[in-house]
Every structure is written in structure tokens, then in C-alpha cells.
Short mmCIF file of C-alpha atoms in Angstrom, two decimals:
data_model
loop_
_atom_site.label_atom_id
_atom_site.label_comp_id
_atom_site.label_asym_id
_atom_site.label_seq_id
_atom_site.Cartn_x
_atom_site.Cartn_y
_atom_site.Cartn_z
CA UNK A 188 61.69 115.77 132.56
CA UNK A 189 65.19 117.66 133.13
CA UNK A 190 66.85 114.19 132.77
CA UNK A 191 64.90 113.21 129.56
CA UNK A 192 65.73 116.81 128.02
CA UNK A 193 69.59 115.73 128.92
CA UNK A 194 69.37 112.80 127.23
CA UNK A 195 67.95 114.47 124.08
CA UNK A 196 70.73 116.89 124.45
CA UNK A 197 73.45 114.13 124.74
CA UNK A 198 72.30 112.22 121.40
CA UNK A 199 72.14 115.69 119.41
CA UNK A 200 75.58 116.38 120.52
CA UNK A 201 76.76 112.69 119.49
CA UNK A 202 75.01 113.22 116.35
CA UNK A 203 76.56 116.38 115.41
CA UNK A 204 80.25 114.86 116.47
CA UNK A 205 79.12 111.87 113.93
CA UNK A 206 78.20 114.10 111.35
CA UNK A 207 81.23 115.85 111.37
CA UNK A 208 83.82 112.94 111.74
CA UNK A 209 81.78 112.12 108.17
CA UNK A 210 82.41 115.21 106.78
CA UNK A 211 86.15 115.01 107.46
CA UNK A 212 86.53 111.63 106.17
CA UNK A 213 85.00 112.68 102.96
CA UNK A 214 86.77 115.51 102.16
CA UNK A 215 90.31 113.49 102.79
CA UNK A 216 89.03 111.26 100.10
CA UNK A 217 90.15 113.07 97.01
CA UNK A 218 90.84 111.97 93.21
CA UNK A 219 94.22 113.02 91.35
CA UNK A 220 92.61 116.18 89.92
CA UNK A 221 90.97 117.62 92.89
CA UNK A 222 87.40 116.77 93.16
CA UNK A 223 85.64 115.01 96.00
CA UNK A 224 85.01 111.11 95.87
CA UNK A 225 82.74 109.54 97.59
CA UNK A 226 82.54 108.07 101.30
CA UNK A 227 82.25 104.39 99.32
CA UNK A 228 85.76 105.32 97.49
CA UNK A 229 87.21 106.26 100.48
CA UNK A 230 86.35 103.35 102.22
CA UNK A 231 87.74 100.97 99.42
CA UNK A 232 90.68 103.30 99.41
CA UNK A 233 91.64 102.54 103.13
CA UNK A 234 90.58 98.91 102.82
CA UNK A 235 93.29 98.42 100.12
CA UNK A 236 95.60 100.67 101.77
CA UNK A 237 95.15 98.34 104.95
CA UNK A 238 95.60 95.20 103.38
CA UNK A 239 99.33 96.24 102.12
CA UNK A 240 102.12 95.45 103.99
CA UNK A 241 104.99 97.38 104.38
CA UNK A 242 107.12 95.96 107.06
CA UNK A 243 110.43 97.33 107.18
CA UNK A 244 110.28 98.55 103.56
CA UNK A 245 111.79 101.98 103.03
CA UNK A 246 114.38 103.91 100.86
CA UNK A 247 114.93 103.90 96.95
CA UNK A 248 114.14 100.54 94.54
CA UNK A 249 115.27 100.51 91.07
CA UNK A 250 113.42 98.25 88.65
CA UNK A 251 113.73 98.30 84.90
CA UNK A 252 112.50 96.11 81.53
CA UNK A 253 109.59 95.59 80.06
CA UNK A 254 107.12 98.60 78.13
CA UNK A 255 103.96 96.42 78.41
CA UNK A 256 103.60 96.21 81.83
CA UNK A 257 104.47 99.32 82.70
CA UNK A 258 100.89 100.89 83.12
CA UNK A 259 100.37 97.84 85.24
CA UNK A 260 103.56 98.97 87.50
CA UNK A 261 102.28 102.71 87.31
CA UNK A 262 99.00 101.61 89.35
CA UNK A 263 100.77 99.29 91.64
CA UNK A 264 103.86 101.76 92.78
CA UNK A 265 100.77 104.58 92.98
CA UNK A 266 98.80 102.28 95.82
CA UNK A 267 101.71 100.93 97.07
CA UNK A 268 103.89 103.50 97.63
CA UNK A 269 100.23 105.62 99.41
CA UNK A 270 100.40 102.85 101.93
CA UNK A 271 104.01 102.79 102.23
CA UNK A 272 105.10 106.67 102.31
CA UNK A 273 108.68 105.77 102.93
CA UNK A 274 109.01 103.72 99.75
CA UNK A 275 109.98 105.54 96.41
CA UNK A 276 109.68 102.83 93.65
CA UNK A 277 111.56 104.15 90.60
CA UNK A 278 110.52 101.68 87.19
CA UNK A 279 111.90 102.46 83.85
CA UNK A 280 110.63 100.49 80.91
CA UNK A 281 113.28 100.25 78.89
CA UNK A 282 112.25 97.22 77.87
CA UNK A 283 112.79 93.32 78.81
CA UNK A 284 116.11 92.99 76.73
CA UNK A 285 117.26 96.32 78.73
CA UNK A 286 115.78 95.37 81.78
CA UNK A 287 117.31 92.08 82.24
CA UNK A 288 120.38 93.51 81.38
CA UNK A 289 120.35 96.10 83.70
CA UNK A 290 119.76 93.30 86.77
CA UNK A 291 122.34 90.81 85.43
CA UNK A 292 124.68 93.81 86.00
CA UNK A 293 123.67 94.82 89.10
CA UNK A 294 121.82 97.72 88.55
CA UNK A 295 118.22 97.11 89.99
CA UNK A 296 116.62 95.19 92.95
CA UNK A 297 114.10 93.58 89.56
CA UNK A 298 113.74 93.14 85.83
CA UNK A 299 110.39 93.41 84.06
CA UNK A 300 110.56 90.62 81.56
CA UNK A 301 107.79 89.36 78.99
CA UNK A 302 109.97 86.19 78.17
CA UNK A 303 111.92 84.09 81.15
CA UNK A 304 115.51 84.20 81.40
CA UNK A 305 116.84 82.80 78.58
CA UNK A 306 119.56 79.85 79.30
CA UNK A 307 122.46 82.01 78.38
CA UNK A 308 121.41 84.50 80.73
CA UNK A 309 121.06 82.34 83.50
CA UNK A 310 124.20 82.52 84.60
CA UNK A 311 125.04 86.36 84.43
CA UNK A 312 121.77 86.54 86.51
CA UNK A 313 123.39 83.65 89.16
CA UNK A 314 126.44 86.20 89.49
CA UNK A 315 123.74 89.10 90.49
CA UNK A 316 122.24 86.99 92.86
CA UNK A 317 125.51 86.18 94.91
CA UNK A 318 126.24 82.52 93.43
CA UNK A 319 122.06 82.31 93.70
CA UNK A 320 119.35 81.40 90.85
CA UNK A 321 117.29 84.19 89.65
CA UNK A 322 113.61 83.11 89.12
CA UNK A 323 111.22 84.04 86.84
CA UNK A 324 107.90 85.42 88.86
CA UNK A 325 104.44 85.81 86.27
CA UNK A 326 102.75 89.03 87.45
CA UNK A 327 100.56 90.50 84.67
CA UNK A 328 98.68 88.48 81.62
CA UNK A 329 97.79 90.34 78.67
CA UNK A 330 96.83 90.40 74.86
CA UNK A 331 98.96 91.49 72.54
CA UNK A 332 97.01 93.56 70.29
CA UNK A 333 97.25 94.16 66.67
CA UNK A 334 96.54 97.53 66.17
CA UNK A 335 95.75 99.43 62.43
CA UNK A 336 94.75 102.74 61.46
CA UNK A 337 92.57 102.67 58.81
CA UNK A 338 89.61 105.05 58.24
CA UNK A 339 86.32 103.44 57.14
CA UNK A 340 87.47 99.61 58.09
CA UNK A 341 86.07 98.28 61.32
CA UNK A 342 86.19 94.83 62.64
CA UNK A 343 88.90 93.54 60.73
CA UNK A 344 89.94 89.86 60.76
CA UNK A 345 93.47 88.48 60.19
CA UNK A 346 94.83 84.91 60.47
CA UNK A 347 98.35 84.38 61.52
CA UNK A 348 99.60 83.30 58.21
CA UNK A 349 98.28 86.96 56.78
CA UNK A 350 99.63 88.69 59.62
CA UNK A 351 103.18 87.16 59.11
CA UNK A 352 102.81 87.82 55.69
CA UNK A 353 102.26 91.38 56.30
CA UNK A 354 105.40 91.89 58.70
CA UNK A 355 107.86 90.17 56.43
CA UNK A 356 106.90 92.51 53.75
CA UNK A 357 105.07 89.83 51.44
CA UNK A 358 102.01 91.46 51.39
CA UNK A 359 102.28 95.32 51.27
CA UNK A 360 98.51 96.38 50.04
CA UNK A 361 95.50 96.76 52.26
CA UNK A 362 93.35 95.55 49.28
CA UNK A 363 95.54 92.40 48.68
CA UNK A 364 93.44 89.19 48.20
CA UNK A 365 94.22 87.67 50.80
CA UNK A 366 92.70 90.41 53.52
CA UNK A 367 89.64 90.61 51.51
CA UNK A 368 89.09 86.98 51.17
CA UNK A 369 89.25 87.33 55.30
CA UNK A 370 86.70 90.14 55.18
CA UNK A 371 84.57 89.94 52.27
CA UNK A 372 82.15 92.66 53.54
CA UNK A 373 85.17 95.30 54.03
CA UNK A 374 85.53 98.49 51.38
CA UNK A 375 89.45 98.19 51.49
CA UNK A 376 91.38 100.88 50.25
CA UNK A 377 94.41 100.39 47.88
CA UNK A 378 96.44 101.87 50.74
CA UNK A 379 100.16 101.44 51.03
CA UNK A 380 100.55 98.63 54.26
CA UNK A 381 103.05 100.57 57.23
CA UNK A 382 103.78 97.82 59.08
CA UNK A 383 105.77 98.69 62.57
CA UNK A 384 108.33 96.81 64.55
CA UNK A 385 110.24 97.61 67.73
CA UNK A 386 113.59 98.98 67.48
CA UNK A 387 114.50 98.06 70.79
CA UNK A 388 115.09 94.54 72.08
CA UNK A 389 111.39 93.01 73.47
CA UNK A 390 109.72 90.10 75.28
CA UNK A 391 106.51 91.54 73.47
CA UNK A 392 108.17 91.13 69.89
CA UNK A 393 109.69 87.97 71.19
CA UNK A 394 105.72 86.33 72.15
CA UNK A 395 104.49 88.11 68.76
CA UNK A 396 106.85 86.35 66.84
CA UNK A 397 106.74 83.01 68.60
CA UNK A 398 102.81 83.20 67.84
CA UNK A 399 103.49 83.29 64.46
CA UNK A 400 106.49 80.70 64.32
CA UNK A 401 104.23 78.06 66.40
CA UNK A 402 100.86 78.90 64.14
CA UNK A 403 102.28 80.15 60.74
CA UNK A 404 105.67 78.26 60.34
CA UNK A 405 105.69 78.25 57.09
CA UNK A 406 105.34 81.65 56.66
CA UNK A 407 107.36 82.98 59.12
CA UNK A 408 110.86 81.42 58.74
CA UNK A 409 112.69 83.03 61.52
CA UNK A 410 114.02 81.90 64.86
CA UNK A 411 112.06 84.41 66.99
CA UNK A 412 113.94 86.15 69.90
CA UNK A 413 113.40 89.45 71.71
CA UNK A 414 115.47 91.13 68.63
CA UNK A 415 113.28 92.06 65.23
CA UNK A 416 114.63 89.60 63.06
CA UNK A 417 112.47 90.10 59.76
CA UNK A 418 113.53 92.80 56.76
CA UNK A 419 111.47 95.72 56.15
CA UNK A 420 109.05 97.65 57.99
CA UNK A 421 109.64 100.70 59.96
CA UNK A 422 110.67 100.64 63.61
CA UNK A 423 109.64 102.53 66.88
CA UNK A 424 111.30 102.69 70.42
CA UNK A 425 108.58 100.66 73.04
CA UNK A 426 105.37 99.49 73.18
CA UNK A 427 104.00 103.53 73.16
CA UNK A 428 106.34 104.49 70.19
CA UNK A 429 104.32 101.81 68.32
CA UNK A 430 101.20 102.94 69.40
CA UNK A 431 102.18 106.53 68.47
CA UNK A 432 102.97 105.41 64.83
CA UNK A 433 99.86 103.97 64.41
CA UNK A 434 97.78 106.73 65.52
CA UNK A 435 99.05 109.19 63.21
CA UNK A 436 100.25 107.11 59.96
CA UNK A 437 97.45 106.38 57.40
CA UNK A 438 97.63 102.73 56.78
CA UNK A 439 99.60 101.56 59.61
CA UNK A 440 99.63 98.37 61.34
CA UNK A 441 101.95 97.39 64.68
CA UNK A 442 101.85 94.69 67.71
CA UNK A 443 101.57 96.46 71.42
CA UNK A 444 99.64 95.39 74.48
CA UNK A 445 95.94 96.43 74.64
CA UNK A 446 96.53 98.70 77.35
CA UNK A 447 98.46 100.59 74.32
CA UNK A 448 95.30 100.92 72.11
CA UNK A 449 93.21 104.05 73.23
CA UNK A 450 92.54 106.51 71.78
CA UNK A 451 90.38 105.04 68.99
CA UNK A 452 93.09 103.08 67.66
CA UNK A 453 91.60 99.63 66.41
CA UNK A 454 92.38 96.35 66.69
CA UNK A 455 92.59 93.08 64.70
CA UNK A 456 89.76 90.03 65.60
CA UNK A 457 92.01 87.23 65.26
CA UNK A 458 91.19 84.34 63.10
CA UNK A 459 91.60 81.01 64.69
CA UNK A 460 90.32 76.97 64.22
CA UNK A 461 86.86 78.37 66.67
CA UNK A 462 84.10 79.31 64.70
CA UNK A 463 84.45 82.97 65.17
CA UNK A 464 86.82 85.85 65.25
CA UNK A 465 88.52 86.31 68.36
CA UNK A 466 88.62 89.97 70.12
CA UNK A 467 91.36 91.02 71.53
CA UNK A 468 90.08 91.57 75.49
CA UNK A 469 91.30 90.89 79.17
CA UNK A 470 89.24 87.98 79.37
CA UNK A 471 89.64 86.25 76.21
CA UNK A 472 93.56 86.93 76.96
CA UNK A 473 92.51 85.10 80.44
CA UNK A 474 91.16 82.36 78.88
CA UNK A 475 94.61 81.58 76.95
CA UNK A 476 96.49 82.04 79.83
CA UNK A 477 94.42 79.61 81.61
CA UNK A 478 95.89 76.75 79.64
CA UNK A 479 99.16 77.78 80.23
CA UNK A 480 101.83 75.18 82.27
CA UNK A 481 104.63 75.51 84.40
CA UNK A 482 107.25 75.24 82.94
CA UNK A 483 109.92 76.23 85.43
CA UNK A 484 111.10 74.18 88.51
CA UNK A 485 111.24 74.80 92.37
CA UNK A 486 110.11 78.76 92.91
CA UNK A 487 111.11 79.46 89.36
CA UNK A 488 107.71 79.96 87.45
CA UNK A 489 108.14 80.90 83.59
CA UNK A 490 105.44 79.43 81.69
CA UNK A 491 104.59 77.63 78.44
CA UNK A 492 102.18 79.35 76.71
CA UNK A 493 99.64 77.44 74.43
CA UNK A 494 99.31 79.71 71.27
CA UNK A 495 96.97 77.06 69.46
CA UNK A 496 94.10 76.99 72.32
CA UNK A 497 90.93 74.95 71.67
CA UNK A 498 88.60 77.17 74.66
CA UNK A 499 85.83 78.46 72.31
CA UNK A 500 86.44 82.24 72.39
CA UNK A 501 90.63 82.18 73.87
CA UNK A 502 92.52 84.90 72.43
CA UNK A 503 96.12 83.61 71.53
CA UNK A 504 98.07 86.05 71.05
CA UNK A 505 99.04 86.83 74.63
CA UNK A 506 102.35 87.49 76.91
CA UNK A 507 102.95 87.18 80.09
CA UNK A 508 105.04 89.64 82.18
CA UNK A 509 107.76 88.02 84.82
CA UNK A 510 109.47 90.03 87.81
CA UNK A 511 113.04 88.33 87.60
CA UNK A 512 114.45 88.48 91.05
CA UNK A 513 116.90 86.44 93.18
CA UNK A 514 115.54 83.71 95.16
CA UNK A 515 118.92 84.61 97.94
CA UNK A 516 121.16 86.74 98.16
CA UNK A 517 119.10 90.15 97.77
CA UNK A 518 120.95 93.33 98.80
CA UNK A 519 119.79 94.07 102.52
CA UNK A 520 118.75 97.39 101.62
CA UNK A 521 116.68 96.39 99.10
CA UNK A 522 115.11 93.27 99.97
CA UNK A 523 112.01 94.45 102.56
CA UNK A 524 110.87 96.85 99.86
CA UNK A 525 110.87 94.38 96.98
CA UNK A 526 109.57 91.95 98.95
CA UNK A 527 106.71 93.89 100.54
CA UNK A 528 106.56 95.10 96.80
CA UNK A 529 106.41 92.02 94.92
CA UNK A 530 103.60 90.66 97.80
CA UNK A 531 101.54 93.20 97.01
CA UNK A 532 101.46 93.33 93.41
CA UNK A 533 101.08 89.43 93.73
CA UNK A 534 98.12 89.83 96.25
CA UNK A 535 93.96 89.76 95.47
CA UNK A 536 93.90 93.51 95.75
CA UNK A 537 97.10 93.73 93.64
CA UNK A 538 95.99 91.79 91.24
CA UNK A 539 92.47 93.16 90.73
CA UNK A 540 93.80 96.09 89.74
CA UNK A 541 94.88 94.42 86.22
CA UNK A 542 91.73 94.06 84.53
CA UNK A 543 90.76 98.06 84.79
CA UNK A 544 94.13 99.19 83.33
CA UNK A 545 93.21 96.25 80.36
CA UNK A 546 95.84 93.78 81.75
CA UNK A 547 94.64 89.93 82.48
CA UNK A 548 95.25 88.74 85.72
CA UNK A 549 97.53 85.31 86.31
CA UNK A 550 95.10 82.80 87.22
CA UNK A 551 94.83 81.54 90.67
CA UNK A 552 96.39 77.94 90.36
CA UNK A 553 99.83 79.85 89.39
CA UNK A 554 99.62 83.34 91.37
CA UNK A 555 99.07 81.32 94.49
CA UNK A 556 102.62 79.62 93.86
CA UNK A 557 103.49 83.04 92.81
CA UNK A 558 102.95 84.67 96.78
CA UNK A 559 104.75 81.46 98.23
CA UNK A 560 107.43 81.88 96.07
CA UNK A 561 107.91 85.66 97.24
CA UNK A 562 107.69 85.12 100.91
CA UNK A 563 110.94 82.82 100.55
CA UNK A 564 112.64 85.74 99.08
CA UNK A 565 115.75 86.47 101.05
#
């Protein structure tokens, strides 16, 4: 009896240790305002925090470039830099035309870019690098979403020959025939079009406008760059300066990622050769991307998007966002943070992250070429 009344003893006490290791995992599992998550939460939380690597990462990195991905970077450097406490990962999207800038010069360990390097920038990028090519890395996929603000108008359909129409200033009326003869059920208002550009140099206006060179040629008769080339319009600094413009000017209409378009701003259903309107979403985005090719050679990955896509339900009007880093000759400070960086961002758990902050992720074919690419970084 007295040793069956220990043993009862003995389990209560385990139980009550149990109980309160629990407890104490559960309250370190907080959100960013305060409140208690749950033991499930926590769990992912140290799973993902576990499967990044830090190595011998530590110290300051400097990136710079693109707008559109930059909601992307904000969740990456948040995990990242949870796992890795002695990282501080300082991104400023200035935009790609900055951003590459800023790296040809020197300035930053990487460049967010939503075009490759151009061939003229090549070799500023080579001097960088220490005599070494820089390579273009696709990290984050993405519509590019046309948003409006106009009260009473839901669901509204464009083709690319109206929508170049509309940003070279040849159609200036929301009523104008040739947006009602796209959406014949649609009360449109005699409203004045605002149509909104970036003022600052952008991979995002350089895919917008190479959608509607390669689909609308003949009504878009400029050579496409990440500089507006088109007169007219009204301009904004970044992709949230757009979005901004939108939101609070009656009649507006501007290009930014769909990570840009809360806040009950809507978006365009794009009108392509498939039977129905396309929706601008993650995986409609993904479906475009799919059909993408390599384009680049050796570890250098910039792609060749296909902006006339035959997949039933592909959105085409997409980007793709490239880390531009150099294959050698990384400063020694900086290279085991933006490699253990660019690995992570580049991993499964990295790249799940994308679809819940409305990014697409890069399919598997090309992100697994992607991860090899980074672990020859040196």
C-alpha cells in the first residue's frame, strides 16, 4: 500500500511539472500586440525558427530596390532576424532603378530588382563584385494589379489595348465606349479618368509596360524601360504612393502589386483570349509564372515571362522580383548574413510565407536552382 500511494504521489508530481512546463511555453508564445497565441502557434513558431540557419551570420546588411517586394522582405527579415538575434537586416525600397544603383556602387550587400540587370548595367555590377558577375536570383512572384476607385462599379473588365489607351491619355472618360462595350452591365459615371504613374524609376512600371508593348503594340508605341515613358497622367513616389492616390482620388486608376490593394481598393479582371475575365490573385499570378523560362545562364536566373499565356484562368500581368548579388567576391563581413539570408528566404518555409502577404511563390522547377545557386555564393 505505502509503495502504491508513492507511486500515485510520483505521477501527480510529474503531472503538475508537465502542466506547468505547458503553461510557460504558452505564455512565451505571444503575437505583436500582446495577446496570447496558442500552444499550435507556438509550436509552428519554433519549427520555423529551427529550420533557419544562421551560421556565422551577424552584424549590419544593407539591401535596397524594389517597392513591390518589400512587404515580402518585411516578413522574411521579421522571422529571420527572431532566429538570428545577431542579424539586423536594414531594406529600403527605394525602388529597383535605385536599388540597383545603390549595389553597382557599392552601397549594399543586395538589390531588390523586378527586371534583371539590364546589359549596360552588367558591367558596373562586375566592378561591385570584384571583377565577378552579378546574378539575377527570382525570389517573389506576383500580380501586378490594376487598381481604380470608383464608387458604384464592381468587377470591372479591361483588355490591354483599353488599358494602354487609358495611360497614354487617349481615353480620359470612365463612360468612354470602349469600357462600356467591355462591361455592358456597368452604370459608368461620366467621371474624369486619373490615371497614375510612378515618378520614380521601377521594375514594376518596367513589367506593366512590357505587358502592354508585347499584347497591345499597337497601342502602346513606346520602348518600355523602368522610366515612365508615356505623356500625361499624374505621378506618385513607389508602389504605396500609387496605392495612396487611388484610395483617396475619385476616378483614379494606377498599376501596384496586389499586396498594395487593401483597404477596399478594387481591382481590374483582366480581359484575355480565355473565355473569362481573369482576377488578379496569387494563384492565377502562379499560374503565369509557371510558364515562365530561364532565360539566364550558369547561376544567373532572370526569366522570360510569357505575357500571352494559354493556361485557362493565368493572370498575365505579373513581375517577378530578383535579389541581384555577386556570385564571388562578397565582402567578408557581409557574406554569412546574406547568404544565411538569401537561403532562407529561398527555403519551403521562406517561401510559404508569400502567398499570406498576397505574393506568388517561384515555382519549384526554378526556386530549387534558386537554393543551389545561393549555397555557391562566396
Amino acid at each position: 500500500m505505502k509503495l502504491q500511494r508513492k507511486n500515485r504521489l510520483r505521477a501527480l508530481s510529474l503531472g503538475a511539472v508537465a502542466v506547468s512546463g505547458a503553461l510557460a511555453l504558452t505564455a512565451c508564445g505571444s503575437d505583436d500586440t500582446g495577446s496570447k497565441s496558442t500552444g499550435d502557434k507556438a509550436t509552428s513558431a519554433a519549427t520555423s525558427a529551427s529550420a533557419i540557419k544562421c551560421d556565422d551570420a551577424k552584424g549590419q546588411l544593407q539591401a535596397s530596390g524594389s517597392s513591390a517586394q518589400k512587404n515580402a522582405i518585411d516578413a522574411w527579415v521579421k522571422e529571420f532576424t527572431q532566429a538570428c538575434s545577431g542579424v539586423q537586416i536594414n531594406y529600403n525600397p527605394t525602388g529597383s532603378g535605385a536599388g540597383v544603383t545603390a549595389f553597382t556602387q557599392g552601397q549594399t550587400a543586395f538589390a531588390g530588382s523586378d527586371s534583371p540587370l539590364k546589359p549596360e548595367e552588367v558591367g558596373a555590377a562586375a566592378k561591385a563584385c570584384g571583377g565577378n558577375p552579378a546574378i539575377d536570383l527570382p525570389m517573389v512572384g506576383g500580380p501586378i494589379a490594376i487598381g481604380y476607385n470608383l464608387p458604384g462599379v464592381d468587377g470591372l473588365v479591361l483588355d490591354a489595348s483599353t488599358i494602354a489607351k487609358i495611360f497614354d491619355g487617349k481615353i480620359t472618360k470612365w463612360n468612354d465606349a470602349a469600357i462600356a462595350k467591355l462591361n455592358p452591365t456597368a452604370k459608368l459615371p461620366s467621371t474624369k479618368i486619373q490615371a497614375f504613374h510612378r515618378s520614380d524609376e521601377s521594375g514594376t512600371t518596367d513589367n506593366f509596360t512590357k505587358y502592354l508593348k508585347a499584347v497591345a503594340p499597337s497601342d502602346w508605341n513606346y520602348s518600355g524601360g523602368k522610366a515612365w515613358q508615356a505623356k500625361g497622367g499624374q505621378s506618385a513616389q513607389g508602389s504605396a504612393g500609387l496605392a495612396q492616390q487611388v484610395k483617396q482620388t475619385a476616378g483614379a486608376i494606377s498599376y501596384f502589386e496586389l499586396s498594395y490593394a487593401a483597404d477596399g481598393i478594387s481591382t481590374v479582371d483582366l480581359k484575355t483570349d480565355a473565355a473569362t475575365a481573369v482576377k488578379a490573385s496569387v494563384e492565377n499570378a502562379t499560374k503565369a509564372i509557371a510558364s515562365a523560362e530561364v532565360k539566364g545562364s550558369g547561376n544567373d536566373l532572370s526569366l522570360g515571362l510569357n505575357y500571352k499565356p494559354t493556361t485557362e484562368g493565368a493572370y498575365p500581368l505579373t513581375l517577378v522580383t530578383y535579389e541581384i548579388v555577386c556570385e564571388k567576391g562578397n565582402k567578408a563581413d557581409t557574406l554569412p548574413a546574406t547568404k544565411a539570408f538569401l537561403n532562407y528566404i529561398a527555403s519551403e518555409d521562406g517561401q510559404k510565407l508569400l502567398t499570406d502577404a498576397k505574393y506568388a511563390p517561384i515555382p519549384a522547377e526554378i526556386i530549387t536552382k534558386v537554393r543551389a545557386a545561393v549555397s555557391n555564393l562566396s
